[in-house]
Amino acid sequence: MDQRASMWNPFANMGDLAGRALPIVRGRGATVEDAEGRPYLDAIASLWYANIGHGREEIADAAARQMRELAAFQTFEYYTNPPAEALAERVAALAPMPGAKVFFTSGGGSDAIDTAGKLARAYWAAVGRPEKRIAIARTHAYHGMNAYGTSLGGIPANVAPFEPLVSLVEHVAWDDPAALAETIDRAGAERVAAFFCEPVVGAGGVYFPPEGYLEAAQRVCRERDVLFVADEVVSGFGRLGAWFGSERLGIEPDMMTVAKGLTSGYAPLGAVIAGPRVAEPFWTPGTAHVFRHGYTYSGHPTACAVGLANLDVIEREGLVDRVRDLEPGVDRALKGLADHPLVAEVRTGVGLIAAVEVTEEARTADPGLLPRLVRAVRDRGVITRGLRGAALQFSPPFVITEDEIDRVAEAFAGGLDAVA
Ligand SMILES: Cc1ncc(COP(=O)(O)O)c(C=O)c1O
């Protein structure tokens, strides 16, 4: 099918897409199907989000029920609705931040990041320290595509063409707490608002934090009174084998951003989960401080009803524990690829997330190698994608079976052989 007529795809070379577009028309569990009825194992849960798997009728029913009752209504100022209230309650109870408050965003993680960036500045202004405005993020970071998230991003190809966007943003090495301390000290802690950190770097290539890194980074922030924002858009709601990556990896953030797994993608929805410190100036009775921010679809009733139904499935089927149970199988299946001559490194360890990195030598010698590899894997019935032009992504739905994980590894191996 030639899709070039009108639809402009994200991150696509539209001049080159003719005859190459792949319409996906249905999905069940960890499998999706193209228009010709060809099945593919979805090794990346679409974009790290189809956690409960595709084709859940009960989620469709929950959405339809809510749409019949009240499809949508705003939540600005004093309006609220039962699914949004209930979902906020449930998410706050799950979050590893007692007394958390939940601010819903609409589109997804990018909106959540913008919201957290603005809320950090609003918080410091509210407590009488308006000069604390600098945000710090890390190399390899991906924080979405809105202006704040693009500015915080640490993948140069995504950032450079658009700069300058948000001012007062600094970057530090993703794995070095001393560099974080130095950067804060150089800027002056009295000017730094927040540090943004994915518990496990996702789109930047799947990098697990070095032993002790997150605790040290948190300590650096605490000692300097800088807010720690955990970007849990990928890691939230089970991907790391706990409800939140912060919980599994032992950090207590001041804010978390979430999206994807909040609804498993059945409806777009994100949130900032604000700890009590950040919420307090805005929630104190009689306060004059208002967070003047929000989206038309913040707290969208249908999206929130979908979120509730999604959490029901995760809880009823024990999918967070399932992720942990699958960890050894992921290790076993993918680590075998490390011996392949084209493979530099296989990164696995925590949760249902991994990357298989191709050697720099091979990529430099043949810049088209990774896209051809992704295509060769697809020809073997598995959907993956290239991360940062260097690695294959593995982040399947939580319902994937051990056999299916082995099939993914076989397709990766077959693809590597085919392009070698
Ligand atoms: C860590 C992280 N933050 C933010 C985002 C942006 O989310 P969205 O694409 O839903 O706006 C993503 C998307 O992949 C992400 O991985």
Short mmCIF file of C-alpha atoms and ligand atoms in Angstrom, two decimals:
data_model
loop_
_atom_site.label_atom_id
_atom_site.label_comp_id
_atom_site.label_asym_id
_atom_site.label_seq_id
_atom_site.Cartn_x
_atom_site.Cartn_y
_atom_site.Cartn_z
CA MET A 1 0.00 0.00 0.00
CA ASP A 2 1.32 3.47 -0.87
CA GLN A 3 0.60 5.58 2.19
CA ARG A 4 2.27 8.72 0.90
CA ALA A 5 -1.02 10.33 -0.12
CA SER A 6 -1.47 12.42 3.02
CA MET A 7 -0.20 10.77 6.18
CA TRP A 8 3.15 12.12 7.39
CA ASN A 9 4.81 9.54 9.64
CA PRO A 10 6.91 10.41 12.69
CA PHE A 11 10.65 9.89 12.24
CA ALA A 12 10.11 8.72 8.63
CA ASN A 13 11.80 9.68 5.40
CA MET A 14 8.59 10.42 3.53
CA GLY A 15 10.44 10.73 0.24
CA ASP A 16 11.48 7.13 0.59
CA LEU A 17 8.41 5.46 2.07
CA ALA A 18 6.56 4.54 -1.13
CA GLY A 19 6.01 0.81 -1.27
CA ARG A 20 7.57 0.33 2.16
CA ALA A 21 4.74 1.35 4.49
CA LEU A 22 3.50 -1.51 6.66
CA PRO A 23 -0.13 -1.21 7.73
CA ILE A 24 -0.78 -3.10 10.96
CA VAL A 25 -4.45 -3.96 11.14
CA ARG A 26 -5.06 -6.12 14.21
CA GLY A 27 -3.39 -7.60 17.27
CA ARG A 28 -3.89 -10.30 19.89
CA GLY A 29 -1.58 -10.90 22.83
CA ALA A 30 2.04 -10.43 21.76
CA THR A 31 1.20 -10.77 18.06
CA VAL A 32 0.08 -8.20 15.50
CA GLU A 33 -0.98 -8.78 11.93
CA ASP A 34 -0.47 -6.84 8.70
CA ALA A 35 -3.09 -6.21 6.01
CA GLU A 36 -2.14 -9.42 4.21
CA GLY A 37 -2.82 -11.41 7.38
CA ARG A 38 0.86 -12.01 8.08
CA PRO A 39 1.55 -12.32 11.85
CA TYR A 40 4.49 -10.69 13.62
CA LEU A 41 5.65 -11.17 17.17
CA ASP A 42 5.70 -7.70 18.67
CA ALA A 43 9.07 -7.70 20.41
CA ILE A 44 8.77 -4.02 21.34
CA ALA A 45 5.15 -3.76 22.61
CA SER A 46 4.59 -1.23 19.81
CA LEU A 47 6.62 1.57 21.44
CA TRP A 48 7.23 0.09 24.90
CA TYR A 49 3.57 0.35 25.84
CA ALA A 50 1.32 -2.58 24.86
CA ASN A 51 2.10 -4.17 28.21
CA ILE A 52 -1.09 -6.20 28.72
CA GLY A 53 -0.94 -7.32 25.10
CA HIS A 54 -3.07 -6.45 22.11
CA GLY A 55 -6.76 -7.11 21.54
CA ARG A 56 -8.19 -7.08 25.09
CA GLU A 57 -11.94 -6.89 24.67
CA GLU A 58 -12.57 -5.92 28.27
CA ILE A 59 -10.64 -2.69 27.70
CA ALA A 60 -12.71 -1.95 24.60
CA ASP A 61 -15.83 -2.63 26.68
CA ALA A 62 -14.66 -0.32 29.47
CA ALA A 63 -14.05 2.46 26.93
CA ALA A 64 -17.42 1.90 25.27
CA ARG A 65 -19.22 1.90 28.63
CA GLN A 66 -17.60 5.17 29.63
CA MET A 67 -18.20 6.75 26.23
CA ARG A 68 -21.90 5.95 26.52
CA GLU A 69 -22.02 7.52 29.97
CA LEU A 70 -19.73 10.52 29.42
CA ALA A 71 -17.08 10.32 26.72
CA ALA A 72 -15.23 13.45 27.73
CA PHE A 73 -15.42 16.49 29.91
CA GLN A 74 -12.78 18.94 31.02
CA THR A 75 -11.13 18.93 34.44
CA PHE A 76 -9.99 22.56 34.59
CA GLU A 77 -10.62 24.31 37.89
CA TYR A 78 -13.40 22.50 39.79
CA TYR A 79 -14.61 19.94 37.23
CA THR A 80 -13.81 16.34 37.87
CA ASN A 81 -15.18 12.94 36.88
CA PRO A 82 -15.40 9.52 38.54
CA PRO A 83 -12.86 7.60 36.39
CA ALA A 84 -10.23 10.33 36.74
CA GLU A 85 -10.73 10.52 40.52
CA ALA A 86 -10.59 6.73 40.83
CA LEU A 87 -7.50 6.36 38.65
CA ALA A 88 -5.67 9.13 40.52
CA GLU A 89 -6.47 7.39 43.80
CA ARG A 90 -5.20 4.08 42.53
CA VAL A 91 -2.02 5.42 40.95
CA ALA A 92 -1.21 7.44 44.09
CA ALA A 93 -1.62 4.30 46.19
CA LEU A 94 0.71 2.31 43.92
CA ALA A 95 3.41 4.99 43.74
CA PRO A 96 6.41 4.61 46.06
CA MET A 97 5.75 8.13 47.36
CA PRO A 98 3.29 8.20 50.27
CA GLY A 99 0.82 11.08 49.92
CA ALA A 100 1.44 11.51 46.20
CA LYS A 101 -0.88 13.61 44.03
CA VAL A 102 -1.61 12.77 40.39
CA PHE A 103 -1.75 15.45 37.67
CA PHE A 104 -3.11 13.93 34.44
CA THR A 105 -1.80 14.96 31.07
CA SER A 106 -3.33 14.11 27.75
CA GLY A 107 -1.10 13.03 24.92
CA GLY A 108 1.41 10.85 26.70
CA GLY A 109 4.90 11.08 28.12
CA SER A 110 5.98 14.27 26.36
CA ASP A 111 3.16 16.21 28.01
CA ALA A 112 4.06 14.65 31.34
CA ILE A 113 7.66 15.81 30.96
CA ASP A 114 6.61 19.35 30.04
CA THR A 115 4.32 19.32 33.03
CA ALA A 116 7.07 18.13 35.39
CA GLY A 117 9.49 20.74 34.02
CA LYS A 118 7.00 23.52 34.60
CA LEU A 119 5.87 22.13 37.95
CA ALA A 120 9.47 22.05 39.19
CA ARG A 121 9.84 25.74 38.41
CA ALA A 122 6.38 26.54 39.81
CA TYR A 123 7.25 24.68 43.02
CA TRP A 124 10.43 26.64 43.64
CA ALA A 125 8.65 29.90 42.86
CA ALA A 126 5.89 28.95 45.29
CA VAL A 127 8.34 28.30 48.12
CA GLY A 128 10.05 31.62 47.54
CA ARG A 129 13.06 30.48 45.50
CA PRO A 130 12.13 31.53 41.95
CA GLU A 131 15.79 31.64 40.91
CA LYS A 132 15.89 27.81 40.93
CA ARG A 133 15.06 27.23 37.24
CA ILE A 134 17.80 25.11 35.68
CA ALA A 135 16.94 21.54 34.65
CA ILE A 136 19.62 18.87 34.31
CA ALA A 137 19.34 15.77 32.15
CA ARG A 138 21.69 13.04 30.96
CA THR A 139 23.43 11.88 27.82
CA HIS A 140 21.42 9.15 26.01
CA ALA A 141 18.26 10.52 27.63
CA TYR A 142 14.91 10.46 25.87
CA HIS A 143 12.20 12.59 27.45
CA GLY A 144 9.77 12.91 24.56
CA MET A 145 9.32 15.36 21.76
CA ASN A 146 7.65 18.46 23.18
CA ALA A 147 9.88 21.49 23.61
CA TYR A 148 10.93 20.66 27.19
CA GLY A 149 11.53 17.00 26.43
CA THR A 150 13.47 17.78 23.25
CA SER A 151 15.68 20.18 25.20
CA LEU A 152 16.28 17.63 27.95
CA GLY A 153 17.05 14.91 25.41
CA GLY A 154 20.53 13.48 25.24
CA ILE A 155 20.37 11.91 21.77
CA PRO A 156 22.04 14.59 19.61
CA ALA A 157 20.20 13.77 16.36
CA ASN A 158 16.86 14.48 18.06
CA VAL A 159 17.97 17.75 19.63
CA ALA A 160 20.47 19.58 17.44
CA PRO A 161 18.15 20.56 14.55
CA PHE A 162 15.75 22.34 16.89
CA GLU A 163 17.91 24.21 19.36
CA PRO A 164 17.62 26.47 21.19
CA LEU A 165 14.27 25.56 22.72
CA VAL A 166 13.89 25.63 26.49
CA SER A 167 16.64 27.67 28.11
CA LEU A 168 18.53 26.79 31.29
CA VAL A 169 19.01 23.10 30.52
CA GLU A 170 22.31 21.32 31.26
CA HIS A 171 23.45 17.82 30.36
CA VAL A 172 25.65 15.41 32.32
CA ALA A 173 27.11 11.98 31.61
CA TRP A 174 24.40 9.36 32.14
CA ASP A 175 26.47 7.22 34.53
CA ASP A 176 28.50 9.66 36.61
CA PRO A 177 27.12 11.09 39.88
CA ALA A 178 30.29 13.16 40.38
CA ALA A 179 29.61 14.92 37.07
CA LEU A 180 26.10 15.68 38.28
CA ALA A 181 27.47 17.16 41.51
CA GLU A 182 30.02 19.23 39.60
CA THR A 183 27.41 20.55 37.17
CA ILE A 184 25.07 21.57 39.97
CA ASP A 185 27.91 23.19 41.91
CA ARG A 186 29.19 25.05 38.86
CA ALA A 187 25.73 26.41 38.04
CA GLY A 188 25.06 27.08 41.74
CA ALA A 189 22.60 24.82 43.54
CA GLU A 190 20.52 27.90 44.28
CA ARG A 191 19.78 28.09 40.53
CA VAL A 192 19.04 24.40 39.85
CA ALA A 193 15.42 23.22 39.96
CA ALA A 194 15.46 19.55 39.01
CA PHE A 195 17.33 16.55 37.71
CA PHE A 196 15.55 14.34 35.15
CA CYS A 197 16.48 10.67 35.04
CA GLU A 198 15.11 7.52 33.41
CA PRO A 199 15.68 4.70 35.95
CA VAL A 200 16.81 2.59 32.97
CA VAL A 201 17.73 4.57 29.85
CA GLY A 202 15.22 3.41 27.22
CA ALA A 203 15.18 4.89 23.73
CA GLY A 204 18.80 5.99 24.14
CA GLY A 205 19.81 2.34 23.89
CA VAL A 206 18.63 0.48 27.05
CA TYR A 207 21.36 1.20 29.58
CA PHE A 208 20.94 -0.15 33.11
CA PRO A 209 22.28 2.15 35.81
CA PRO A 210 25.72 1.17 37.10
CA GLU A 211 25.67 -0.29 40.60
CA GLY A 212 25.08 2.51 43.10
CA TYR A 213 24.54 5.20 40.46
CA LEU A 214 20.91 6.03 41.22
CA GLU A 215 21.40 6.16 44.99
CA ALA A 216 24.44 8.41 44.54
CA ALA A 217 22.61 10.69 42.08
CA GLN A 218 19.71 10.95 44.51
CA ARG A 219 22.09 11.81 47.34
CA VAL A 220 23.75 14.51 45.21
CA CYS A 221 20.33 16.04 44.52
CA ARG A 222 19.20 15.84 48.15
CA GLU A 223 22.37 17.41 49.50
CA ARG A 224 21.94 20.30 47.07
CA ASP A 225 18.16 20.62 47.38
CA VAL A 226 17.49 19.74 43.74
CA LEU A 227 14.27 17.87 42.86
CA PHE A 228 14.75 14.35 41.50
CA VAL A 229 12.33 13.61 38.65
CA ALA A 230 12.18 9.94 37.66
CA ASP A 231 10.96 9.64 34.08
CA GLU A 232 9.01 6.41 34.38
CA VAL A 233 7.21 6.69 31.03
CA VAL A 234 8.75 3.37 30.00
CA SER A 235 9.50 1.85 33.39
CA GLY A 236 6.20 2.67 35.12
CA PHE A 237 3.51 0.02 35.66
CA GLY A 238 5.60 -3.10 35.61
CA ARG A 239 8.22 -3.05 32.86
CA LEU A 240 11.05 -3.46 35.39
CA GLY A 241 9.31 -6.16 37.41
CA ALA A 242 7.89 -3.78 40.03
CA TRP A 243 5.09 -1.27 39.72
CA PHE A 244 7.71 1.45 39.26
CA GLY A 245 11.38 1.39 38.35
CA SER A 246 12.09 3.70 41.30
CA GLU A 247 10.78 1.03 43.64
CA ARG A 248 12.78 -1.79 42.04
CA LEU A 249 15.97 0.26 41.87
CA GLY A 250 15.68 1.81 45.31
CA ILE A 251 15.03 5.50 44.71
CA GLU A 252 12.47 7.87 46.19
CA PRO A 253 11.87 10.57 43.61
CA ASP A 254 10.17 13.90 44.21
CA MET A 255 8.17 13.46 41.01
CA MET A 256 7.56 10.68 38.49
CA THR A 257 6.36 11.07 34.93
CA VAL A 258 4.26 8.20 33.53
CA ALA A 259 2.29 7.38 30.37
CA LYS A 260 2.50 4.29 28.13
CA GLY A 261 1.88 1.46 30.67
CA LEU A 262 -0.75 3.55 32.48
CA THR A 263 -3.20 2.48 29.77
CA SER A 264 -1.04 -0.03 27.86
CA GLY A 265 -1.71 2.34 24.97
CA TYR A 266 -5.42 1.55 24.67
CA ALA A 267 -5.94 5.31 25.04
CA PRO A 268 -3.40 8.13 25.20
CA LEU A 269 -2.90 9.29 28.78
CA GLY A 270 -0.02 10.47 30.92
CA ALA A 271 0.50 11.86 34.38
CA VAL A 272 2.91 13.53 36.72
CA ILE A 273 2.92 11.86 40.12
CA ALA A 274 4.04 14.55 42.54
CA GLY A 275 5.37 13.66 45.95
CA PRO A 276 4.04 15.49 49.03
CA ARG A 277 6.87 18.01 49.08
CA VAL A 278 6.10 19.27 45.59
CA ALA A 279 2.33 19.13 46.07
CA GLU A 280 2.24 20.85 49.46
CA PRO A 281 2.42 24.55 48.48
CA PHE A 282 -0.38 24.03 45.97
CA TRP A 283 -2.65 21.90 48.19
CA THR A 284 -2.48 23.77 51.50
CA PRO A 285 -5.92 25.17 52.40
CA GLY A 286 -5.98 28.88 51.73
CA THR A 287 -2.93 28.81 49.44
CA ALA A 288 -2.52 31.48 46.79
CA HIS A 289 -0.40 29.18 44.62
CA VAL A 290 -2.11 27.77 41.54
CA PHE A 291 -0.33 25.57 39.00
CA ARG A 292 -1.54 27.42 35.89
CA HIS A 293 -1.13 24.47 33.57
CA GLY A 294 -3.29 21.75 32.04
CA TYR A 295 -4.51 20.24 28.80
CA THR A 296 -7.91 20.05 27.15
CA TYR A 297 -7.87 16.30 27.67
CA SER A 298 -6.29 16.20 31.16
CA GLY A 299 -8.22 13.57 33.12
CA HIS A 300 -10.18 12.49 30.04
CA PRO A 301 -12.90 10.19 31.42
CA THR A 302 -12.67 7.57 28.67
CA ALA A 303 -8.87 7.43 28.82
CA CYS A 304 -9.04 7.16 32.62
CA ALA A 305 -11.67 4.38 32.42
CA VAL A 306 -9.25 2.57 30.11
CA GLY A 307 -6.46 3.15 32.64
CA LEU A 308 -8.55 1.61 35.42
CA ALA A 309 -9.41 -1.43 33.30
CA ASN A 310 -5.73 -1.79 32.38
CA LEU A 311 -4.69 -1.80 36.05
CA ASP A 312 -7.41 -4.40 36.71
CA VAL A 313 -5.84 -6.71 34.12
CA ILE A 314 -2.29 -6.19 35.44
CA GLU A 315 -3.41 -6.94 39.00
CA ARG A 316 -5.74 -9.84 38.22
CA GLU A 317 -3.19 -11.62 36.03
CA GLY A 318 -0.19 -10.82 38.23
CA LEU A 319 1.64 -9.32 35.27
CA VAL A 320 4.20 -7.40 37.34
CA ASP A 321 5.36 -10.64 38.94
CA ARG A 322 5.26 -12.27 35.55
CA VAL A 323 7.81 -9.77 34.27
CA ARG A 324 10.16 -10.86 37.05
CA ASP A 325 9.52 -14.51 36.32
CA LEU A 326 10.43 -13.94 32.68
CA GLU A 327 13.75 -12.19 33.45
CA PRO A 328 15.91 -15.35 33.46
CA GLY A 329 14.35 -16.46 30.15
CA VAL A 330 15.21 -13.10 28.56
CA ASP A 331 18.78 -13.40 29.77
CA ARG A 332 19.13 -16.96 28.56
CA ALA A 333 17.60 -16.29 25.14
CA LEU A 334 19.35 -13.04 24.29
CA LYS A 335 22.75 -13.53 25.94
CA GLY A 336 23.42 -16.30 23.40
CA LEU A 337 23.58 -13.58 20.73
CA ALA A 338 26.65 -12.00 22.35
CA ASP A 339 28.92 -14.47 20.53
CA HIS A 340 27.77 -13.32 17.11
CA PRO A 341 30.55 -11.47 15.27
CA LEU A 342 28.25 -8.51 14.56
CA VAL A 343 27.22 -8.11 18.21
CA ALA A 344 29.15 -5.79 20.51
CA GLU A 345 27.02 -6.23 23.62
CA VAL A 346 23.73 -7.68 24.85
CA ARG A 347 22.19 -5.60 27.63
CA THR A 348 19.70 -7.45 29.83
CA GLY A 349 19.22 -7.70 33.56
CA VAL A 350 16.21 -6.07 35.12
CA GLY A 351 12.70 -6.46 33.74
CA LEU A 352 11.36 -7.08 30.29
CA ILE A 353 13.68 -4.69 28.49
CA ALA A 354 16.92 -5.35 26.66
CA ALA A 355 19.10 -4.27 23.74
CA VAL A 356 21.38 -6.10 21.35
CA GLU A 357 24.07 -3.68 20.19
CA VAL A 358 25.81 -4.07 16.84
CA THR A 359 29.55 -3.40 16.74
CA GLU A 360 30.59 0.14 15.93
CA GLU A 361 33.03 -1.18 13.37
CA ALA A 362 30.27 -2.91 11.39
CA ARG A 363 27.95 0.11 11.65
CA THR A 364 30.65 2.53 10.51
CA ALA A 365 31.63 0.31 7.61
CA ASP A 366 27.98 0.01 6.55
CA PRO A 367 25.64 2.78 7.76
CA GLY A 368 22.65 0.93 6.28
CA LEU A 369 23.35 -2.16 8.37
CA LEU A 370 20.96 -1.56 11.27
CA PRO A 371 17.90 -0.74 9.15
CA ARG A 372 18.63 -3.84 7.04
CA LEU A 373 18.94 -5.89 10.21
CA VAL A 374 15.60 -4.63 11.52
CA ARG A 375 14.07 -5.55 8.16
CA ALA A 376 15.71 -9.00 8.16
CA VAL A 377 14.29 -9.66 11.63
CA ARG A 378 10.87 -8.56 10.41
CA ASP A 379 11.14 -10.92 7.46
CA ARG A 380 11.50 -13.62 10.12
CA GLY A 381 8.19 -12.60 11.69
CA VAL A 382 9.39 -10.35 14.53
CA ILE A 383 8.96 -6.59 14.91
CA THR A 384 11.84 -4.73 16.52
CA ARG A 385 13.51 -1.41 15.80
CA GLY A 386 16.89 0.29 15.92
CA LEU A 387 17.77 2.32 19.01
CA ARG A 388 20.07 5.30 18.50
CA GLY A 389 21.22 3.74 15.24
CA ALA A 390 23.12 1.12 17.21
CA ALA A 391 21.02 -1.55 18.89
CA LEU A 392 17.95 -3.75 18.50
CA GLN A 393 15.17 -3.06 20.99
CA PHE A 394 13.52 -5.78 23.06
CA SER A 395 10.56 -4.72 25.23
CA PRO A 396 7.67 -7.08 24.51
CA PRO A 397 4.19 -7.21 26.04
CA PHE A 398 4.19 -8.76 29.53
CA VAL A 399 2.02 -11.60 28.22
CA ILE A 400 4.78 -12.90 25.95
CA THR A 401 5.62 -16.58 26.61
CA GLU A 402 9.07 -18.13 27.09
CA ASP A 403 8.68 -19.86 23.71
CA GLU A 404 7.92 -16.54 22.07
CA ILE A 405 10.98 -14.98 23.70
CA ASP A 406 13.05 -17.79 22.20
CA ARG A 407 11.46 -17.08 18.83
CA VAL A 408 12.47 -13.43 19.10
CA ALA A 409 16.05 -14.48 19.85
CA GLU A 410 16.03 -16.88 16.89
CA ALA A 411 14.77 -14.14 14.57
CA PHE A 412 17.46 -11.74 15.87
CA ALA A 413 20.09 -14.46 15.24
CA GLY A 414 18.71 -15.23 11.78
CA GLY A 415 18.64 -11.53 10.91
CA LEU A 416 22.24 -11.06 12.08
CA ASP A 417 23.37 -14.01 9.96
CA ALA A 418 21.46 -12.66 6.96
CA VAL A 419 23.12 -9.21 7.04
CA ALA A 420 26.58 -10.39 8.12
C1 LIG B 1 11.40 7.93 28.97
C2 LIG B 1 10.42 8.58 28.06
N1 LIG B 1 9.92 9.78 28.38
C3 LIG B 1 9.03 10.40 27.61
C4 LIG B 1 8.59 9.83 26.43
C5 LIG B 1 7.60 10.54 25.57
O1 LIG B 1 6.38 9.90 25.57
P1 LIG B 1 5.31 10.16 24.39
O2 LIG B 1 5.93 9.67 23.14
O3 LIG B 1 4.13 9.35 24.84
O4 LIG B 1 5.00 11.60 24.37
C6 LIG B 1 9.07 8.58 26.05
C7 LIG B 1 8.62 7.94 24.80
O5 LIG B 1 9.14 6.93 24.37
C8 LIG B 1 10.03 7.94 26.87
O6 LIG B 1 10.57 6.76 26.53
#
